[in-house]
Short mmCIF file of C-alpha atoms and ligand atoms in Angstrom, two decimals:
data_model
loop_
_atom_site.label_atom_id
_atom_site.label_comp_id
_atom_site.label_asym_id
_atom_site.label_seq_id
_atom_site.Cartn_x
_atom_site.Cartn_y
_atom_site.Cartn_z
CA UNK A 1 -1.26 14.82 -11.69
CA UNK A 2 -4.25 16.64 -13.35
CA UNK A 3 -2.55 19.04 -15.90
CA UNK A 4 -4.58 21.12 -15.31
CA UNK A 5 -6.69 21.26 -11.47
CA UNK A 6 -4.29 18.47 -9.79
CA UNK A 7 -0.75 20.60 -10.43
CA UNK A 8 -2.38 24.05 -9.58
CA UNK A 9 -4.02 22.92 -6.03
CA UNK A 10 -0.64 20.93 -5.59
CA UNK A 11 1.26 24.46 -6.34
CA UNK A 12 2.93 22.39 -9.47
CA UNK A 13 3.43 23.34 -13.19
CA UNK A 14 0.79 21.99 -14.94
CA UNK A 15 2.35 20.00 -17.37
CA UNK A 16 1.19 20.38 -21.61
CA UNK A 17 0.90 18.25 -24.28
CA UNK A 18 0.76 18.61 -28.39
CA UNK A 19 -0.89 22.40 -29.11
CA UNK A 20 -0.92 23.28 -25.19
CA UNK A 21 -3.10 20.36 -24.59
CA UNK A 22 -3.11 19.30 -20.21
CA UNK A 23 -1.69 16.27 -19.98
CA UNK A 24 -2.45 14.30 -16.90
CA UNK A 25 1.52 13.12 -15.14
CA UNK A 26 0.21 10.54 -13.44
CA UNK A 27 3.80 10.08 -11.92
CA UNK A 28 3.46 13.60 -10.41
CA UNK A 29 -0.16 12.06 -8.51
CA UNK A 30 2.33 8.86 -7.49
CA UNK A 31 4.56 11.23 -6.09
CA UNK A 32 1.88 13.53 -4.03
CA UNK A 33 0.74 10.26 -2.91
CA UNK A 34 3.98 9.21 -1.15
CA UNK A 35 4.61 12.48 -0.19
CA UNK A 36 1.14 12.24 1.92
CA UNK A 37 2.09 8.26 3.00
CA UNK A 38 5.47 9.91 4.54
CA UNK A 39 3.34 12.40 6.82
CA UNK A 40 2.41 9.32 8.90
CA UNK A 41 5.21 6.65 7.98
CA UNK A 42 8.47 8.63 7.70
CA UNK A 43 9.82 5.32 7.76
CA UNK A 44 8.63 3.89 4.85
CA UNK A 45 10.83 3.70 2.56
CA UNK A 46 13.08 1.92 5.06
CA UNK A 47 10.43 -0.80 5.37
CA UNK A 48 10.02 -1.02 1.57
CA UNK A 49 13.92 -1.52 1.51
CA UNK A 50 13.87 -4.15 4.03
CA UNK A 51 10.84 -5.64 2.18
CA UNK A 52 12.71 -6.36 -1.29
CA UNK A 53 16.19 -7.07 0.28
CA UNK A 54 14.02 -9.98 1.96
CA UNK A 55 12.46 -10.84 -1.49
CA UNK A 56 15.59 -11.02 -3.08
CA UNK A 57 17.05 -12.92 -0.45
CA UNK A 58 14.22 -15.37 -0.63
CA UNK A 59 13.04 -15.68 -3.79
CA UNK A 60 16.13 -13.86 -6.60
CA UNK A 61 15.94 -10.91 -8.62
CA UNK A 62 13.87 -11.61 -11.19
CA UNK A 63 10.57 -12.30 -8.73
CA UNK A 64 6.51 -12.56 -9.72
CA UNK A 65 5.34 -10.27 -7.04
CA UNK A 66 0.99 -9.57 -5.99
CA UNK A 67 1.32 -5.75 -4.40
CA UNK A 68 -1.72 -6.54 -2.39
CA UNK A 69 -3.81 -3.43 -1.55
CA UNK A 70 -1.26 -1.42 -4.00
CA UNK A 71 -2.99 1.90 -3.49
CA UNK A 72 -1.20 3.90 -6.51
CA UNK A 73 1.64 1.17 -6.96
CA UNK A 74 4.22 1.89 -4.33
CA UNK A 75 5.55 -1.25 -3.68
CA UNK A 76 5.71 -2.20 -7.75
CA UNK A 77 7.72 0.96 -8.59
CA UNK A 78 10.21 0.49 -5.78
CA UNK A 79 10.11 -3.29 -7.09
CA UNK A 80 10.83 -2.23 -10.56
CA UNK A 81 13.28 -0.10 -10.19
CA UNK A 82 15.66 -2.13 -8.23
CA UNK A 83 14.89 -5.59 -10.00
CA UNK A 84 14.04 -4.79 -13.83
CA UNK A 85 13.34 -7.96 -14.60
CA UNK A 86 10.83 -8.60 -12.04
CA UNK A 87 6.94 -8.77 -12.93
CA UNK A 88 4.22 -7.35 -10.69
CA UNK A 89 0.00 -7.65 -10.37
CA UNK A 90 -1.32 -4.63 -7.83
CA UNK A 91 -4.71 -5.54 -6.52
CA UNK A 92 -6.84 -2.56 -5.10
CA UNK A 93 -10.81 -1.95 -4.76
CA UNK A 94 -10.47 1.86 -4.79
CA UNK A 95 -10.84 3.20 -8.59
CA UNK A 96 -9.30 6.92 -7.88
CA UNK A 97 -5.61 4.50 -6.53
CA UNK A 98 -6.22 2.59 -9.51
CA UNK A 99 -6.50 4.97 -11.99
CA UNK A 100 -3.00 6.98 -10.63
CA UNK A 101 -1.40 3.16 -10.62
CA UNK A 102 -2.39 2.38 -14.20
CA UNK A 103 -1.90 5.45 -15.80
CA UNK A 104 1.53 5.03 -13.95
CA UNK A 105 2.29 2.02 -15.42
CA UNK A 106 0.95 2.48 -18.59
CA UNK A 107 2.77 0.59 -21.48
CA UNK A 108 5.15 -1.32 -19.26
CA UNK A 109 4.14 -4.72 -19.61
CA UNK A 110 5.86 -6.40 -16.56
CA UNK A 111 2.71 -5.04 -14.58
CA UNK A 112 -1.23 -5.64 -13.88
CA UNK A 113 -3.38 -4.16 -12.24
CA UNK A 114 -6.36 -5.54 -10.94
CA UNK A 115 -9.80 -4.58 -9.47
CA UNK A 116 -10.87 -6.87 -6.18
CA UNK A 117 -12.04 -6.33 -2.78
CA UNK A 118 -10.17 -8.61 -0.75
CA UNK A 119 -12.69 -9.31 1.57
CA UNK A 120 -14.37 -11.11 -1.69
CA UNK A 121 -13.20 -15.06 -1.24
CA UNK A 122 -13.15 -15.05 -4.85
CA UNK A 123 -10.83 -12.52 -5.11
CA UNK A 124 -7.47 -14.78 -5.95
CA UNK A 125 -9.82 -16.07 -9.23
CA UNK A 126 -9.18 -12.64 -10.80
CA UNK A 127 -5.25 -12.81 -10.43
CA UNK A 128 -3.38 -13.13 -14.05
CA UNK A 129 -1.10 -15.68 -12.76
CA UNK A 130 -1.96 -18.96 -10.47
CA UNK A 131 0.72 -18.53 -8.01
CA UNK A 132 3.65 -15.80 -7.02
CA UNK A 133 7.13 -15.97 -5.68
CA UNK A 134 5.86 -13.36 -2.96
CA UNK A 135 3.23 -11.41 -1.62
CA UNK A 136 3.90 -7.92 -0.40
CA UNK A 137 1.59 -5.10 1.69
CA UNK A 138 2.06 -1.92 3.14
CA UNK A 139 0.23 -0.13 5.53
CA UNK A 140 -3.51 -1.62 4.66
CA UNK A 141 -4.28 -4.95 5.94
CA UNK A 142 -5.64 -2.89 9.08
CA UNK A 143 -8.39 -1.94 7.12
CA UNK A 144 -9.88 -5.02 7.42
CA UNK A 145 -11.41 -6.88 10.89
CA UNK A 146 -9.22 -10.28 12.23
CA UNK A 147 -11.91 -12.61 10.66
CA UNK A 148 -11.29 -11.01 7.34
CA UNK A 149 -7.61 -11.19 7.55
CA UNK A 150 -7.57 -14.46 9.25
CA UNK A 151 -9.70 -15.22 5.63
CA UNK A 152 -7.22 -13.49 3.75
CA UNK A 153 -3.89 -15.36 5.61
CA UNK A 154 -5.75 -18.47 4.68
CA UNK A 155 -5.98 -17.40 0.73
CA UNK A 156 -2.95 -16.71 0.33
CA UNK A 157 -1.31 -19.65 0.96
CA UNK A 158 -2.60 -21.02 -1.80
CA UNK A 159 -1.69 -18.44 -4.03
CA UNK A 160 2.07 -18.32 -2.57
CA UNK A 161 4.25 -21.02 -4.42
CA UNK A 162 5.65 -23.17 -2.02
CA UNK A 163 9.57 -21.24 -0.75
CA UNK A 164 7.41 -18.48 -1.37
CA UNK A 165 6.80 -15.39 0.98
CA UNK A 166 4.33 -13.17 2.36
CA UNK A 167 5.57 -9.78 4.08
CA UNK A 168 3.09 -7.43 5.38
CA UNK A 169 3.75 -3.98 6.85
CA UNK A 170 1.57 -2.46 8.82
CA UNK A 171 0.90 -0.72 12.48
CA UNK A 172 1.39 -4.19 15.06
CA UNK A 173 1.74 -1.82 18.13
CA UNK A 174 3.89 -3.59 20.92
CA UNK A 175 2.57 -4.89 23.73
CA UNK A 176 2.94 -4.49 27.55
CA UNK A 177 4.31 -0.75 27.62
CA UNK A 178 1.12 1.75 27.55
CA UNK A 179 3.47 4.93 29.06
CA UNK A 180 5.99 4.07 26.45
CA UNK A 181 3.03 4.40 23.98
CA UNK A 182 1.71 7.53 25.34
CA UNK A 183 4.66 9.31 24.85
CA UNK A 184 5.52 7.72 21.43
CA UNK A 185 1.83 9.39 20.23
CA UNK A 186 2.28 12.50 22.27
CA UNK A 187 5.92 13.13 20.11
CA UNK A 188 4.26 11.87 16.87
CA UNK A 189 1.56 14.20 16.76
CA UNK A 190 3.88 17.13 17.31
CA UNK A 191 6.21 16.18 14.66
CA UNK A 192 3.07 15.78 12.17
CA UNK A 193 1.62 19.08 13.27
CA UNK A 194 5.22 20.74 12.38
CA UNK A 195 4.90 19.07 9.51
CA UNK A 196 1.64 20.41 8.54
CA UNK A 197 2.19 23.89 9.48
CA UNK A 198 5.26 23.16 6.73
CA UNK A 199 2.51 22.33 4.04
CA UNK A 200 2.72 18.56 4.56
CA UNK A 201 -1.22 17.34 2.98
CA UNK A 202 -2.75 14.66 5.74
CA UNK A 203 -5.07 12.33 4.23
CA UNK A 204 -8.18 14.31 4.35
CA UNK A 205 -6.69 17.31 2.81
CA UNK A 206 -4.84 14.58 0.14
CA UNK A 207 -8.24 13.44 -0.71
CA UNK A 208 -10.09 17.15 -1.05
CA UNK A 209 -7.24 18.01 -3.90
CA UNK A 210 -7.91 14.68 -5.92
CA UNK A 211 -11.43 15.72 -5.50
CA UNK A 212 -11.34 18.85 -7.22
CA UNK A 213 -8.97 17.18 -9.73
CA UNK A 214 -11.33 16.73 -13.02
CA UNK A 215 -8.87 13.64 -14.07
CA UNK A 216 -10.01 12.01 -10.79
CA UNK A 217 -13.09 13.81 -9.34
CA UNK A 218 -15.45 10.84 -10.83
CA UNK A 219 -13.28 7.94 -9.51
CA UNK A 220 -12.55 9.71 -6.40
CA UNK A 221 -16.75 9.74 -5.43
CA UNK A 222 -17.21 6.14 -6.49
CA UNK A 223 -14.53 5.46 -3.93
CA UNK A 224 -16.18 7.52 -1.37
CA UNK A 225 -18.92 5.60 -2.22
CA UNK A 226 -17.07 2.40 -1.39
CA UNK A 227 -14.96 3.19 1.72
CA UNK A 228 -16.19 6.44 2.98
CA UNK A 229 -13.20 8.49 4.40
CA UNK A 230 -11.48 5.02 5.54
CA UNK A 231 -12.76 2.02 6.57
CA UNK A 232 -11.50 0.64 10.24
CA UNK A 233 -10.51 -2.61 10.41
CA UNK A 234 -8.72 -4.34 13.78
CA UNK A 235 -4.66 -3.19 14.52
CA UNK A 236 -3.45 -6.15 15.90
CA UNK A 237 0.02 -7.51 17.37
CA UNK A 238 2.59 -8.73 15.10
CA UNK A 239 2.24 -12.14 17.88
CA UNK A 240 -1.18 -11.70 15.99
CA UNK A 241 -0.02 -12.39 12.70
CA UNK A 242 2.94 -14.22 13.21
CA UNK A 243 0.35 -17.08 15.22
CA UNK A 244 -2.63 -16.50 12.41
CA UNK A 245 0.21 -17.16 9.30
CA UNK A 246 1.86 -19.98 10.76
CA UNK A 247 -2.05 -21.62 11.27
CA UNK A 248 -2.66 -20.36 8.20
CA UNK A 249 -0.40 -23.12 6.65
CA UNK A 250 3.18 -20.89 6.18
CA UNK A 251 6.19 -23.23 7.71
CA UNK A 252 8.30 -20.43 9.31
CA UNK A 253 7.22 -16.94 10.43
CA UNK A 254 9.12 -14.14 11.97
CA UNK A 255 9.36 -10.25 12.25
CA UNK A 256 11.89 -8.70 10.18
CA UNK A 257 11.82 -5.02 10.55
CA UNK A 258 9.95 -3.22 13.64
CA UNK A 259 9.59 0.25 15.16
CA UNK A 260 7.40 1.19 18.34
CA UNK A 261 4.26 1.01 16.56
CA UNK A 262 5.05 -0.99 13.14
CA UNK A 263 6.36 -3.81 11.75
CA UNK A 264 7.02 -6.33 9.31
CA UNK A 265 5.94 -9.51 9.23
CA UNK A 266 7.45 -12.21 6.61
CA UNK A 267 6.36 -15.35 6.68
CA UNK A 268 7.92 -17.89 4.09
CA UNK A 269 5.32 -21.29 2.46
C1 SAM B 301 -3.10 3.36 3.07
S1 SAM B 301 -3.34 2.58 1.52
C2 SAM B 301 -1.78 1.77 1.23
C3 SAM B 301 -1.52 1.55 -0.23
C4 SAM B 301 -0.12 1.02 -0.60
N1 SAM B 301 0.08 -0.32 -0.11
C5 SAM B 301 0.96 1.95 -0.08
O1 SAM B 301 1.72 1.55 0.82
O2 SAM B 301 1.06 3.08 -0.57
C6 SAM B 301 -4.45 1.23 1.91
C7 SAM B 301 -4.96 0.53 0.65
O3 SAM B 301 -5.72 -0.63 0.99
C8 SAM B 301 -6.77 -0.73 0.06
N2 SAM B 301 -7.83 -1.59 0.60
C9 SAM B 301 -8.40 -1.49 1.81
N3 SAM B 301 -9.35 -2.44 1.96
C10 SAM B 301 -9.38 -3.15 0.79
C11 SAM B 301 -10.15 -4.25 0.32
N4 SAM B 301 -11.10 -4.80 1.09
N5 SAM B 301 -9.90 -4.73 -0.91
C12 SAM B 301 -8.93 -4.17 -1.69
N6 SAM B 301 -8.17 -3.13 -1.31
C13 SAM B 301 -8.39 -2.62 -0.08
C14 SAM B 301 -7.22 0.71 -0.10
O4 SAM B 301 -8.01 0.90 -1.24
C15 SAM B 301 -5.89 1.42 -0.18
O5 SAM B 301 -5.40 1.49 -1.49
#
């Protein structure tokens, strides 16, 4: 987080470096980032869990993961932590993520990041490595429509090894119970307005502090530039995805974590 602009609007120390120099804690701008990813996923980290107790299951402890659409890294630090010897290439297309991921990771040289819009069928010709043990994403393949995703599916089994996996996370609403659903969004927009009134930052409110941050402010209109506030894609079933990966060329598909309005989808080469 900036030293200096990100702390203070964040109501954190700023943090100094030789002579009272700002240092930028990048870790800190992880952190606010998560914090923000909570507000509408309180579940998350449960799904990340499930996630790597799936890769390790599948694929060992010392896997060669893509975090596809990393955003500031999530999915690599959670990866890191709980399998050292794992290595890890994020792939994003928004600079002001990137730039919080890499000065993250800086000096650790199990990971990569990598600049791509994955809407770009050239995109897997930029990857470090020619194929991974697994594939992991988290709350972003909505951005894009079904024809891009379809696409996407379709890329990534060739850059899966075969006994490798893809998992994605993301909002598959079930089907076939609309009251149900009602009430589900009713309760969840209470609990994130309590949340709010607690001090809880929503995205918009995320994105006015990194803004104002000088260490981001450049990066974070160039992304503006790209996306605007957030670019719709299609939310689709997990039946969706589970049909689209197995046509995709993936031998066995299923859903291995779910709430009302999530899940995750694995789906192993
Ligand atoms: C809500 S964030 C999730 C980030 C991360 N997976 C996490 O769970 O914290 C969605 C991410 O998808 C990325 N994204 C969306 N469309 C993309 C595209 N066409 N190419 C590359 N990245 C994209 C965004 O830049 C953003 O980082």
């Amino acid at each position: 987080m900036g030293g200096g602009a990100g702390c203070r609007l964040l109501g954190l120390p700023p943090s100094t470096g030789r002579k009272g120099t700002e240092v930028t804690d990048w870790q800190a701008w992880q952190e606010s980032w998560d914090r923000q990813q909570e507000w509408y996923l309180p579940d998350r980290e449960e799904r990340f869990r499930v996630m790597l107790d799936m890769v390790e299951a599948l694929t060992g402890d010392k896997p060669r993961v893509l975090d596809l659409a990393c955003g500031t890294g999530s999915i690599t630090a959670r990866l890191l932590r709980r399998f050292p010897g794992a290595v890890s290439t994020g792939v994003d297309l928004d600079p002001a993520l990137l730039t919080i991921a890499r000065g993250t990771f800086e000096g650790d040289d199990r990971v990569e990041f990598v600049t791509a819009d994955l809407t770009d069928p050239e995109w897997p010709a930029r990857l470090p490595y020619d194929t991974y043990d697994a594939v992991l994403t988290a709350t972003a393949l909505h951005w894009l429509s079904a024809d891009e995703l379809r696409a996407l599916y379709g890329r990534l089994a060739g850059v899966v090894r075969p006994g490798g996996v893809v998992m994605n996370a993301d909002h598959m609403p079930g089907e076939g119970t609309p009251r149900v659903h009602a009430a589900e969004r009713a309760w969840t927009e209470a609990r994130r307005e309590r949340a709010k009134a607690a001090g809880a930052l929503d995205w918009e409110e995320w994105w006015r502090v990194v803004s104002a941050a000088p260490e981001l402010a450049e990066q974070a209109r160039q992304r503006f530039e790209i996306f605007g506030s957030h670019r719709d894609g299609e939310i689709l079933p997990a039946s969706w995805h589970l049909d689209t990966l197995r046509a995709a060329g993936f031998e066995e598909t299923t859903i291995a974590w779910a709430s009302l309005t999530d899940a995750l989808v694995l789906a192993l080469r």
